[in-house]
Tab-separated table of C-alpha atoms in Angstrom:
chain	number	residue	atom	x	y	z
A	12	UNK	CA	0.033	-0.023	-0.141
A	13	UNK	CA	0.858	3.565	-0.387
A	14	UNK	CA	0.055	6.426	2.187
A	15	UNK	CA	-1.086	9.705	0.732
A	16	UNK	CA	-0.934	11.815	3.991
A	17	UNK	CA	-3.277	14.703	3.545
A	18	UNK	CA	-1.955	17.269	5.699
A	19	UNK	CA	1.766	17.105	7.002
A	20	UNK	CA	1.760	19.096	10.084
A	21	UNK	CA	2.069	17.572	13.334
A	22	UNK	CA	0.051	14.208	13.207
A	23	UNK	CA	-0.009	13.817	9.418
A	24	UNK	CA	3.965	14.478	9.134
A	25	UNK	CA	4.930	12.072	12.397
A	26	UNK	CA	2.698	9.145	10.983
A	27	UNK	CA	3.906	9.804	7.591
A	28	UNK	CA	7.568	10.259	8.850
A	29	UNK	CA	7.555	7.082	10.861
A	30	UNK	CA	5.581	5.153	8.091
A	31	UNK	CA	8.247	5.873	5.560
A	32	UNK	CA	11.083	5.322	8.151
A	33	UNK	CA	10.249	1.644	8.298
A	34	UNK	CA	10.156	1.262	4.591
A	35	UNK	CA	6.228	1.896	3.657
A	36	UNK	CA	5.608	3.924	0.721
A	37	UNK	CA	4.555	7.374	1.632
A	38	UNK	CA	3.754	10.374	0.079
A	39	UNK	CA	3.148	13.987	1.826
A	40	UNK	CA	0.967	16.702	0.672
A	41	UNK	CA	1.415	20.092	2.145
A	42	UNK	CA	1.070	24.174	0.985
A	43	UNK	CA	2.864	27.228	1.190
A	44	UNK	CA	6.611	27.400	3.005
A	45	UNK	CA	5.893	23.922	4.269
A	46	UNK	CA	5.497	22.091	1.335
A	47	UNK	CA	8.600	24.046	-0.080
A	48	UNK	CA	10.785	22.923	2.794
A	49	UNK	CA	9.938	19.232	2.323
A	50	UNK	CA	10.445	19.651	-1.244
A	51	UNK	CA	13.896	20.920	-0.827
A	52	UNK	CA	15.336	19.575	2.075
A	53	UNK	CA	12.811	16.783	2.862
A	54	UNK	CA	11.040	16.070	6.313
A	55	UNK	CA	13.215	16.639	9.543
A	56	UNK	CA	11.658	14.548	12.501
A	57	UNK	CA	12.984	14.817	15.866
A	58	UNK	CA	12.057	11.956	18.192
A	59	UNK	CA	13.328	11.581	21.455
A	60	UNK	CA	15.722	9.107	20.090
A	61	UNK	CA	17.327	11.527	18.115
A	62	UNK	CA	16.801	13.636	14.504
A	63	UNK	CA	15.809	12.078	10.995
A	64	UNK	CA	16.119	13.779	7.945
A	65	UNK	CA	13.169	11.846	5.775
A	66	UNK	CA	13.305	12.675	1.792
A	67	UNK	CA	10.096	11.795	1.489
A	68	UNK	CA	7.987	12.328	-1.903
A	69	UNK	CA	5.723	15.494	-1.710
A	70	UNK	CA	2.947	17.207	-3.635
A	71	UNK	CA	1.050	20.340	-3.340
A	72	UNK	CA	-2.239	19.314	-4.012
A	73	UNK	CA	-4.099	16.308	-5.710
A	74	UNK	CA	-3.662	17.387	-9.171
A	75	UNK	CA	0.146	17.158	-8.737
A	76	UNK	CA	-0.570	12.987	-8.152
A	77	UNK	CA	-1.509	9.844	-10.266
A	78	UNK	CA	-3.518	8.151	-7.699
A	79	UNK	CA	-3.574	4.059	-7.737
A	80	UNK	CA	-5.907	1.532	-6.548
A	81	UNK	CA	-3.791	0.427	-3.540
A	82	UNK	CA	-3.187	4.098	-2.165
A	83	UNK	CA	-4.670	4.759	1.524
A	84	UNK	CA	-5.618	8.438	1.939
A	85	UNK	CA	-4.667	9.739	5.365
A	86	UNK	CA	-7.035	12.726	6.411
A	87	UNK	CA	-4.620	14.636	8.944
A	88	UNK	CA	-6.060	18.344	8.316
A	89	UNK	CA	-7.895	20.082	10.898
A	90	UNK	CA	-11.581	19.080	10.916
A	91	UNK	CA	-12.566	22.908	9.806
A	92	UNK	CA	-10.404	22.111	6.764
A	93	UNK	CA	-11.671	19.076	6.112
A	94	UNK	CA	-14.443	19.775	3.856
A	95	UNK	CA	-12.165	21.532	1.322
A	96	UNK	CA	-9.714	18.660	1.611
A	97	UNK	CA	-12.285	16.194	0.806
A	98	UNK	CA	-13.738	17.461	-2.220
A	99	UNK	CA	-10.374	18.171	-4.050
A	100	UNK	CA	-9.647	14.372	-3.474
A	101	UNK	CA	-12.866	12.420	-3.696
A	102	UNK	CA	-13.126	13.207	-7.410
A	103	UNK	CA	-9.841	12.649	-8.876
A	104	UNK	CA	-9.132	9.861	-11.324
A	105	UNK	CA	-7.912	6.229	-10.033
A	106	UNK	CA	-5.763	4.460	-12.141
A	107	UNK	CA	-7.815	1.430	-13.722
A	108	UNK	CA	-11.152	3.314	-13.652
A	109	UNK	CA	-13.396	5.200	-10.657
A	110	UNK	CA	-12.875	7.887	-8.805
A	111	UNK	CA	-11.040	8.269	-5.125
A	112	UNK	CA	-14.193	8.787	-3.489
A	113	UNK	CA	-15.494	5.426	-5.006
A	114	UNK	CA	-12.406	3.110	-4.755
A	115	UNK	CA	-10.404	4.769	-1.796
A	116	UNK	CA	-10.055	4.406	1.834
A	117	UNK	CA	-9.563	7.611	3.503
A	118	UNK	CA	-8.490	7.421	7.228
A	119	UNK	CA	-9.450	10.332	9.628
A	120	UNK	CA	-6.488	11.107	11.565
A	121	UNK	CA	-7.940	14.105	13.414
A	122	UNK	CA	-9.429	15.425	16.859
A	123	UNK	CA	-13.299	15.507	17.302
A	124	UNK	CA	-16.102	13.310	15.846
A	125	UNK	CA	-17.017	15.295	12.844
A	126	UNK	CA	-14.361	14.530	10.117
A	127	UNK	CA	-15.534	10.596	9.744
A	128	UNK	CA	-19.351	11.880	8.774
A	129	UNK	CA	-17.970	14.646	6.477
A	130	UNK	CA	-15.701	11.972	4.677
A	131	UNK	CA	-18.622	9.234	4.665
A	132	UNK	CA	-20.817	11.926	2.396
A	133	UNK	CA	-18.160	11.808	-0.097
A	134	UNK	CA	-16.176	8.394	0.239
A	135	UNK	CA	-17.312	5.297	0.108
A	136	UNK	CA	-14.577	3.843	2.666
A	137	UNK	CA	-14.032	5.644	5.550
A	138	UNK	CA	-12.019	5.065	8.819
A	139	UNK	CA	-11.913	6.374	12.268
A	140	UNK	CA	-8.441	6.939	13.989
A	141	UNK	CA	-8.257	7.990	17.598
A	142	UNK	CA	-4.905	9.943	18.088
A	143	UNK	CA	-2.957	9.583	21.086
A	144	UNK	CA	0.160	11.558	19.321
A	145	UNK	CA	1.968	14.485	21.207
A	146	UNK	CA	3.913	16.280	18.443
A	147	UNK	CA	4.345	19.866	17.376
A	148	UNK	CA	4.942	21.856	14.080
A	149	UNK	CA	6.114	25.069	14.577
A	150	UNK	CA	8.204	25.958	11.567
A	151	UNK	CA	8.277	24.280	7.971
A	152	UNK	CA	9.742	21.309	7.233
A	153	UNK	CA	10.300	20.538	10.742
A	154	UNK	CA	8.154	18.007	13.273
A	155	UNK	CA	8.892	17.029	16.810
A	156	UNK	CA	7.282	13.925	18.163
A	157	UNK	CA	7.983	13.619	21.927
A	158	UNK	CA	6.939	10.500	23.085
A	159	UNK	CA	8.821	7.265	24.101
A	160	UNK	CA	9.170	4.463	24.034
A	161	UNK	CA	6.034	4.739	21.579
A	162	UNK	CA	5.298	7.757	19.604
A	163	UNK	CA	2.004	7.326	19.892
A	164	UNK	CA	-1.475	4.965	20.297
A	165	UNK	CA	-3.685	5.045	17.116
A	166	UNK	CA	-6.886	3.444	17.240
A	167	UNK	CA	-7.966	2.581	14.378
A	168	UNK	CA	-11.511	1.111	12.495
A	169	UNK	CA	-14.242	1.404	10.220
A	170	UNK	CA	-16.720	4.242	10.321
A	171	UNK	CA	-19.516	3.477	11.058
A	172	UNK	CA	-19.310	0.595	13.375
A	173	UNK	CA	-20.369	-2.574	11.724
A	174	UNK	CA	-20.051	-1.489	8.054
A	175	UNK	CA	-17.680	-3.979	7.085
A	176	UNK	CA	-19.306	-6.695	4.598
A	177	UNK	CA	-17.761	-9.318	6.715
A	178	UNK	CA	-18.573	-9.673	10.558
A	179	UNK	CA	-15.795	-8.801	12.737
A	180	UNK	CA	-12.526	-7.307	12.294
A	181	UNK	CA	-11.985	-5.049	9.268
A	182	UNK	CA	-8.968	-6.534	7.217
A	183	UNK	CA	-7.704	-2.966	5.830
A	184	UNK	CA	-7.472	-1.610	9.305
A	185	UNK	CA	-5.802	-4.920	10.419
A	186	UNK	CA	-3.139	-3.989	7.560
A	187	UNK	CA	-2.622	-0.510	8.378
A	188	UNK	CA	-2.604	-1.385	12.537
A	189	UNK	CA	0.372	-3.711	11.410
A	190	UNK	CA	2.248	-1.097	9.508
A	191	UNK	CA	1.646	1.254	12.181
A	192	UNK	CA	3.170	-1.237	14.832
A	193	UNK	CA	6.127	-1.439	12.864
A	194	UNK	CA	6.391	1.842	12.789
A	195	UNK	CA	6.849	2.925	16.294
A	196	UNK	CA	3.180	3.238	17.290
A	197	UNK	CA	0.436	0.918	18.907
A	198	UNK	CA	-2.644	0.629	16.703
A	199	UNK	CA	-5.446	-1.136	18.312
A	200	UNK	CA	-8.447	-1.902	16.433
A	201	UNK	CA	-11.643	-1.863	18.239
A	202	UNK	CA	-14.759	-2.712	17.065
A	203	UNK	CA	-16.512	0.708	17.831
A	204	UNK	CA	-13.527	3.275	17.127
A	205	UNK	CA	-15.763	6.220	17.772
A	206	UNK	CA	-16.179	5.383	21.313
A	207	UNK	CA	-12.439	6.141	21.916
A	208	UNK	CA	-12.831	9.395	19.977
A	209	UNK	CA	-15.537	10.481	21.935
A	210	UNK	CA	-13.760	9.315	25.053
A	211	UNK	CA	-10.962	11.844	23.691
A	212	UNK	CA	-13.129	14.550	22.917
A	213	UNK	CA	-13.614	15.154	26.433
A	214	UNK	CA	-10.149	15.411	27.057
A	215	UNK	CA	-9.464	17.824	24.001
A	216	UNK	CA	-12.142	20.269	25.854
A	217	UNK	CA	-9.098	21.470	27.469
A	218	UNK	CA	-7.550	22.617	24.030
A	219	UNK	CA	-9.126	25.873	23.682
A	220	UNK	CA	-8.264	26.614	27.373
A	221	UNK	CA	-4.811	25.784	26.892
A	222	UNK	CA	-4.487	28.041	23.724
A	223	UNK	CA	-6.096	31.249	25.257
A	224	UNK	CA	-5.060	31.231	28.727
A	225	UNK	CA	-1.522	29.636	28.454
A	226	UNK	CA	-0.312	26.118	29.706
A	227	UNK	CA	-2.713	24.827	33.033
A	228	UNK	CA	-0.120	23.763	34.843
A	229	UNK	CA	-1.893	23.048	38.720
A	230	UNK	CA	-3.662	26.392	38.766
A	231	UNK	CA	-6.861	25.595	40.343
A	232	UNK	CA	-8.919	28.357	38.969
A	233	UNK	CA	-7.904	27.092	35.340
A	234	UNK	CA	-8.718	23.531	36.551
A	235	UNK	CA	-12.198	23.759	37.781
A	236	UNK	CA	-12.879	25.875	34.569
A	237	UNK	CA	-11.485	22.371	32.958
A	238	UNK	CA	-13.650	20.548	35.229
A	239	UNK	CA	-16.965	22.280	34.601
A	240	UNK	CA	-16.220	21.886	30.574
A	241	UNK	CA	-15.891	18.428	30.916
A	242	UNK	CA	-18.903	17.723	33.401
A	243	UNK	CA	-21.072	19.899	30.419
A	244	UNK	CA	-19.320	17.149	27.947
A	245	UNK	CA	-20.456	14.090	30.266
A	246	UNK	CA	-24.115	15.365	30.794
A	247	UNK	CA	-24.504	15.810	26.713
A	248	UNK	CA	-22.914	12.351	26.053
A	249	UNK	CA	-24.850	10.804	28.588
A	250	UNK	CA	-28.225	12.804	27.528
A	251	UNK	CA	-27.888	11.733	23.817
A	252	UNK	CA	-27.206	8.102	24.610
A	253	UNK	CA	-23.474	7.821	23.086
A	254	UNK	CA	-20.864	5.916	24.453
A	255	UNK	CA	-17.291	6.562	25.166
A	256	UNK	CA	-14.335	5.206	26.309
A	257	UNK	CA	-13.902	5.713	29.972
A	258	UNK	CA	-11.277	7.561	31.736
A	259	UNK	CA	-9.787	3.881	32.917
A	260	UNK	CA	-10.034	2.119	29.715
A	261	UNK	CA	-7.836	5.029	28.173
A	262	UNK	CA	-5.314	5.224	30.669
A	263	UNK	CA	-5.058	1.559	30.575
A	264	UNK	CA	-4.473	1.699	26.739
A	265	UNK	CA	-1.854	4.167	27.264
A	266	UNK	CA	-0.381	2.750	30.507
A	267	UNK	CA	3.270	4.057	30.374
A	268	UNK	CA	4.011	3.598	26.734
A	269	UNK	CA	3.633	7.110	25.826
A	270	UNK	CA	5.667	9.642	27.901
A	271	UNK	CA	6.733	13.104	27.254
A	272	UNK	CA	10.327	13.630	26.772
A	273	UNK	CA	12.087	17.090	26.597
A	274	UNK	CA	13.748	17.328	23.077
A	275	UNK	CA	17.108	18.923	22.731
A	276	UNK	CA	16.449	20.209	26.105
A	277	UNK	CA	13.015	21.781	25.797
A	278	UNK	CA	9.449	20.418	26.816
A	279	UNK	CA	6.755	20.594	24.019
A	280	UNK	CA	5.002	24.221	24.341
A	281	UNK	CA	1.496	23.304	23.669
A	282	UNK	CA	-1.253	20.997	22.198
A	283	UNK	CA	-2.630	21.751	18.538
A	284	UNK	CA	-4.918	24.761	19.035
A	285	UNK	CA	-2.110	26.082	20.708
A	286	UNK	CA	0.152	25.462	17.846
A	287	UNK	CA	-2.658	26.909	15.659
A	288	UNK	CA	-2.376	30.218	17.368
A	289	UNK	CA	1.207	30.138	17.498
A	290	UNK	CA	1.824	30.015	14.020
A	291	UNK	CA	-0.995	32.067	13.060
A	292	UNK	CA	-2.918	30.353	10.762
A	293	UNK	CA	-6.263	32.411	11.066
A	294	UNK	CA	-8.368	29.330	12.584
A	295	UNK	CA	-8.477	26.827	15.387
A	296	UNK	CA	-10.598	23.622	15.686
A	297	UNK	CA	-12.685	24.831	18.753
A	298	UNK	CA	-15.879	24.560	16.607
A	299	UNK	CA	-15.193	21.245	16.454
A	300	UNK	CA	-14.065	20.170	19.743
A	301	UNK	CA	-15.791	22.844	22.509
A	302	UNK	CA	-18.307	23.399	19.885
A	303	UNK	CA	-19.367	19.724	19.587
A	304	UNK	CA	-20.076	19.900	23.111
A	305	UNK	CA	-22.437	23.164	22.346
A	306	UNK	CA	-23.926	21.327	19.248
A	307	UNK	CA	-25.083	18.319	21.175
A	308	UNK	CA	-26.171	20.294	24.433
A	309	UNK	CA	-28.579	22.627	22.022
A	310	UNK	CA	-29.878	19.166	20.446
A	311	UNK	CA	-30.822	18.081	23.881
A	312	UNK	CA	-31.828	21.202	25.373
A	313	UNK	CA	-29.011	21.292	27.639
A	314	UNK	CA	-26.982	24.874	28.455
A	315	UNK	CA	-23.447	24.463	27.993
A	316	UNK	CA	-22.098	27.849	28.926
A	317	UNK	CA	-18.446	26.793	29.840
A	318	UNK	CA	-17.911	25.470	26.235
A	319	UNK	CA	-19.727	27.921	24.781
A	320	UNK	CA	-17.173	30.426	25.938
A	321	UNK	CA	-14.012	28.648	25.235
A	322	UNK	CA	-15.468	28.160	21.917
A	323	UNK	CA	-15.785	31.727	21.419
A	324	UNK	CA	-12.930	33.414	22.592
A	325	UNK	CA	-10.768	30.370	21.017
A	326	UNK	CA	-12.497	31.716	17.678
A	327	UNK	CA	-11.852	35.354	18.534
A	328	UNK	CA	-8.168	34.548	19.301
A	329	UNK	CA	-7.710	33.146	15.957
A	330	UNK	CA	-9.403	35.449	14.066
A	331	UNK	CA	-7.935	38.624	15.246
A	332	UNK	CA	-4.209	37.119	15.142
A	333	UNK	CA	-3.748	37.252	19.065
A	334	UNK	CA	-0.984	35.394	20.820
A	335	UNK	CA	-1.337	31.650	23.128
A	336	UNK	CA	-1.972	32.981	26.841
A	337	UNK	CA	-2.996	36.603	26.259
A	338	UNK	CA	-6.491	36.143	28.004
A	339	UNK	CA	-6.525	35.759	31.706
A	340	UNK	CA	-8.303	33.117	33.989
A	341	UNK	CA	-9.941	35.958	35.701
A	342	UNK	CA	-11.230	37.527	32.057
A	343	UNK	CA	-12.420	33.969	31.138
A	344	UNK	CA	-14.275	33.167	34.353
A	345	UNK	CA	-16.257	37.037	33.373
A	346	UNK	CA	-17.061	35.594	29.913
A	347	UNK	CA	-18.909	32.348	31.290
A	348	UNK	CA	-20.537	34.176	34.150
A	349	UNK	CA	-21.996	36.461	31.401
A	350	UNK	CA	-23.166	33.653	29.320
A	351	UNK	CA	-24.408	31.785	32.744
A	352	UNK	CA	-26.345	35.038	33.553
A	353	UNK	CA	-28.109	35.586	30.003
A	354	UNK	CA	-28.745	32.011	29.463
A	355	UNK	CA	-26.713	31.700	26.599
A	356	UNK	CA	-25.020	28.379	25.575
């Protein structure tokens, strides 16, 4: 199989780099300065064990690549960029006939739970991937993946659950999992991967808080806001009957196999939303993290003022080009209070 990594940022770059380094055929897809750096100098992937310089083929879009029947598309863009990416790739012809949407599988290696549904409108074969992979992309051509002994844990499975023609584990998911396991990851293949993605969604409710107010550390007031955001998330998932992997399941799955390590003496700065603000991308994934809880709350008639406030301020930061950490906890608390007083969700 050939892996086409659509979005060679922190997640896509790490997955693609590790697969390539283990001998798999990989093509990265990137844009702008990142594409130019990858084209001219290859991918610099820094791991706790050292830095790799990987001459991975790279293209700047689907028109630059002839698709084959054995290709696996890995969608690793942020969810807010999914529709544009899916539309660009779904109609591309595949050697031997047909289009990518009809013939090729797409794996949604993304935070949140909306990407798979967006993909299923355009692709017949969709796979979800729950990504536990602390990595950073802050400068063109360079990715840092800061965990050891495993680089990450990537649960993968067909979407929706039970969509395979043959009952039981999906054969393609197993093949991809084998490649990932031989490339520095663990890759469980649960019967319902979305349970794991909904469990991870609750963890990612911290992303907007970290991005706007800075690293949480042990600050009681920040942790209290996070606890309230998660409590809202749990309430709406319970009310809508959505199952998710428990904290205990997630902790057992990770164990001590993905531990953050300083790279070149420097500790990882922040998560995906923090990195979006740091790079000044102009967009952030809050609509598909905190905003997912707000959406489900509105559908269930449950107020979610904490997540609504976090969604609003994160989007404002991205839109206005503000830097991470410029909002204070007292300012955020006042914003949440205003939501609660006015009944806004």
